[in-house]
């Protein structure tokens, strides 16, 4: 298979499975990715994606969130006509799984006739029940990793992966990771540029940094102690390079004594003030490496690290990757600099 869209065959059929109490975002997140990719491909007069939603009997299916979706019957799809099967999860999967034996029996047969099969979140349990993950590594929602390992001990559960590819079977972590998975599938089919354009349209990472255990430090900082220090965090982001952000400087911004500020900040956020500043500097540097044409040493100074070596040290310690390697993986290519 090639990454050059010029060589894509006719439109590929992406079949999304639905069932009672399916997770709505598990279903619609990947659907939106393939919709956007189809649009981008057709703008180039190239083959895109045909997207269909199906259930065992067809008709209206109630999602876990209460919204009903219209589906076609699985019997209406000819064997071998499906390029990719995507199996969403459900927040009630431990219970729902026992009611879906007919669906997983169909999946066992249909998967062997399709180019690839993928699951979102707890949809991994349905792939496992269909016998598609025996001896394979797989991802699922972090809260269900232990249960997946207990019920299917032959599976090597990866509790930190955003998504996992094992031959023709793909599995992903919780809920929004289905978007990451769909972007990876689009990139494999249509190339990096199309996948990046889709990611930018949807305002998401093409390849988000870290695993599912890691999430945005800026959002975390805004959430923790938001009533007391939310404005301070915004002020820090606006002043990363203007002056040394010492305890004394930060305490003055919130009209507290340095000693009391250091104590309360640690109590409210779980971090020392110095660590809090470092986290916000790191987040700013990450965003600039992804979207700015500035050189790495300039970014280091603008974010308050002083020099590239100090920035590299923090990146390696926190993210396990050097700033330049991070940029190669995650930057919009037109903006990337040395």
PDB file of C-alpha atoms in Angstrom, residues 15-17 19 84-90 93 97 100-101 103-112 116-140 148 151-152 154-155 164-173 181 185:
ATOM      1  CA  UNK A  15     -18.349   0.604   7.857  1.00  0.00           C
ATOM      2  CA  UNK A  16     -19.138   1.812  11.383  1.00  0.00           C
ATOM      3  CA  UNK A  17     -20.884  -0.722  13.611  1.00  0.00           C
ATOM      4  CA  UNK A  19     -25.567  -1.344  18.668  1.00  0.00           C
ATOM      5  CA  UNK A  84     -12.458  -1.011   6.939  1.00  0.00           C
ATOM      6  CA  UNK A  85     -14.681  -2.024   9.848  1.00  0.00           C
ATOM      7  CA  UNK A  86     -14.725   0.321  12.828  1.00  0.00           C
ATOM      8  CA  UNK A  87     -16.161  -0.927  16.115  1.00  0.00           C
ATOM      9  CA  UNK A  88     -17.028   1.798  18.655  1.00  0.00           C
ATOM     10  CA  UNK A  89     -17.141   1.104  22.365  1.00  0.00           C
ATOM     11  CA  UNK A  90     -19.775   1.643  25.017  1.00  0.00           C
ATOM     12  CA  UNK A  93     -19.338  -2.501  27.800  1.00  0.00           C
ATOM     13  CA  UNK A  97     -20.715  -7.247  25.579  1.00  0.00           C
ATOM     14  CA  UNK A 100     -23.628  -8.908  21.333  1.00  0.00           C
ATOM     15  CA  UNK A 101     -22.593 -12.474  20.490  1.00  0.00           C
ATOM     16  CA  UNK A 103     -22.515  -9.152  16.265  1.00  0.00           C
ATOM     17  CA  UNK A 104     -19.123 -10.556  17.226  1.00  0.00           C
ATOM     18  CA  UNK A 105     -19.838 -13.745  15.245  1.00  0.00           C
ATOM     19  CA  UNK A 106     -20.454 -11.545  12.198  1.00  0.00           C
ATOM     20  CA  UNK A 107     -17.307  -9.590  12.991  1.00  0.00           C
ATOM     21  CA  UNK A 108     -15.202 -12.744  13.134  1.00  0.00           C
ATOM     22  CA  UNK A 109     -16.153 -13.619   9.551  1.00  0.00           C
ATOM     23  CA  UNK A 110     -16.318 -10.114   8.068  1.00  0.00           C
ATOM     24  CA  UNK A 111     -12.940  -9.101   9.447  1.00  0.00           C
ATOM     25  CA  UNK A 112     -11.187 -11.845   7.477  1.00  0.00           C
ATOM     26  CA  UNK A 116      -8.536  -3.918   8.225  1.00  0.00           C
ATOM     27  CA  UNK A 117     -10.599  -3.810  11.396  1.00  0.00           C
ATOM     28  CA  UNK A 118     -10.374  -1.194  14.142  1.00  0.00           C
ATOM     29  CA  UNK A 119     -11.914  -0.586  17.547  1.00  0.00           C
ATOM     30  CA  UNK A 120     -12.457   2.573  19.552  1.00  0.00           C
ATOM     31  CA  UNK A 121     -12.194   2.616  23.343  1.00  0.00           C
ATOM     32  CA  UNK A 122     -13.983  -0.402  24.871  1.00  0.00           C
ATOM     33  CA  UNK A 123     -14.840  -1.668  21.391  1.00  0.00           C
ATOM     34  CA  UNK A 124     -11.629  -3.656  21.932  1.00  0.00           C
ATOM     35  CA  UNK A 125     -13.726  -6.065  24.034  1.00  0.00           C
ATOM     36  CA  UNK A 126     -15.835  -6.882  20.976  1.00  0.00           C
ATOM     37  CA  UNK A 127     -12.760  -7.535  18.849  1.00  0.00           C
ATOM     38  CA  UNK A 128     -11.478  -9.784  21.626  1.00  0.00           C
ATOM     39  CA  UNK A 129     -14.776 -11.639  21.857  1.00  0.00           C
ATOM     40  CA  UNK A 130     -14.633 -12.122  18.075  1.00  0.00           C
ATOM     41  CA  UNK A 131     -11.243 -13.803  18.464  1.00  0.00           C
ATOM     42  CA  UNK A 132      -9.359 -11.107  16.566  1.00  0.00           C
ATOM     43  CA  UNK A 133      -6.841 -10.231  19.303  1.00  0.00           C
ATOM     44  CA  UNK A 134      -5.499 -13.591  20.431  1.00  0.00           C
ATOM     45  CA  UNK A 135      -1.773 -13.216  21.110  1.00  0.00           C
ATOM     46  CA  UNK A 136      -1.847  -9.583  19.996  1.00  0.00           C
ATOM     47  CA  UNK A 137      -1.035  -6.304  21.718  1.00  0.00           C
ATOM     48  CA  UNK A 138      -4.075  -4.059  22.157  1.00  0.00           C
ATOM     49  CA  UNK A 139      -5.219  -0.767  23.657  1.00  0.00           C
ATOM     50  CA  UNK A 140      -8.466   0.210  25.332  1.00  0.00           C
ATOM     51  CA  UNK A 148      -9.573  -6.601  29.477  1.00  0.00           C
ATOM     52  CA  UNK A 151     -11.211 -11.528  30.635  1.00  0.00           C
ATOM     53  CA  UNK A 152      -8.803 -12.157  27.767  1.00  0.00           C
ATOM     54  CA  UNK A 154      -3.999 -14.009  25.767  1.00  0.00           C
ATOM     55  CA  UNK A 155      -4.052 -10.296  24.903  1.00  0.00           C
ATOM     56  CA  UNK A 164      -1.996  -0.005  18.541  1.00  0.00           C
ATOM     57  CA  UNK A 165      -1.611  -1.588  15.102  1.00  0.00           C
ATOM     58  CA  UNK A 166      -1.168  -5.358  14.999  1.00  0.00           C
ATOM     59  CA  UNK A 167      -1.165  -6.574  11.394  1.00  0.00           C
ATOM     60  CA  UNK A 168      -4.610  -5.655   9.995  1.00  0.00           C
ATOM     61  CA  UNK A 169      -6.177  -5.018  13.418  1.00  0.00           C
ATOM     62  CA  UNK A 170      -6.071  -1.600  15.101  1.00  0.00           C
ATOM     63  CA  UNK A 171      -7.227  -0.780  18.628  1.00  0.00           C
ATOM     64  CA  UNK A 172      -7.378   2.566  20.419  1.00  0.00           C
ATOM     65  CA  UNK A 173      -7.620   4.001  23.898  1.00  0.00           C
ATOM     66  CA  UNK A 181      -6.833   6.269  15.358  1.00  0.00           C
ATOM     67  CA  UNK A 185      -5.776   5.311   9.166  1.00  0.00           C
TER      68      UNK A 185
END
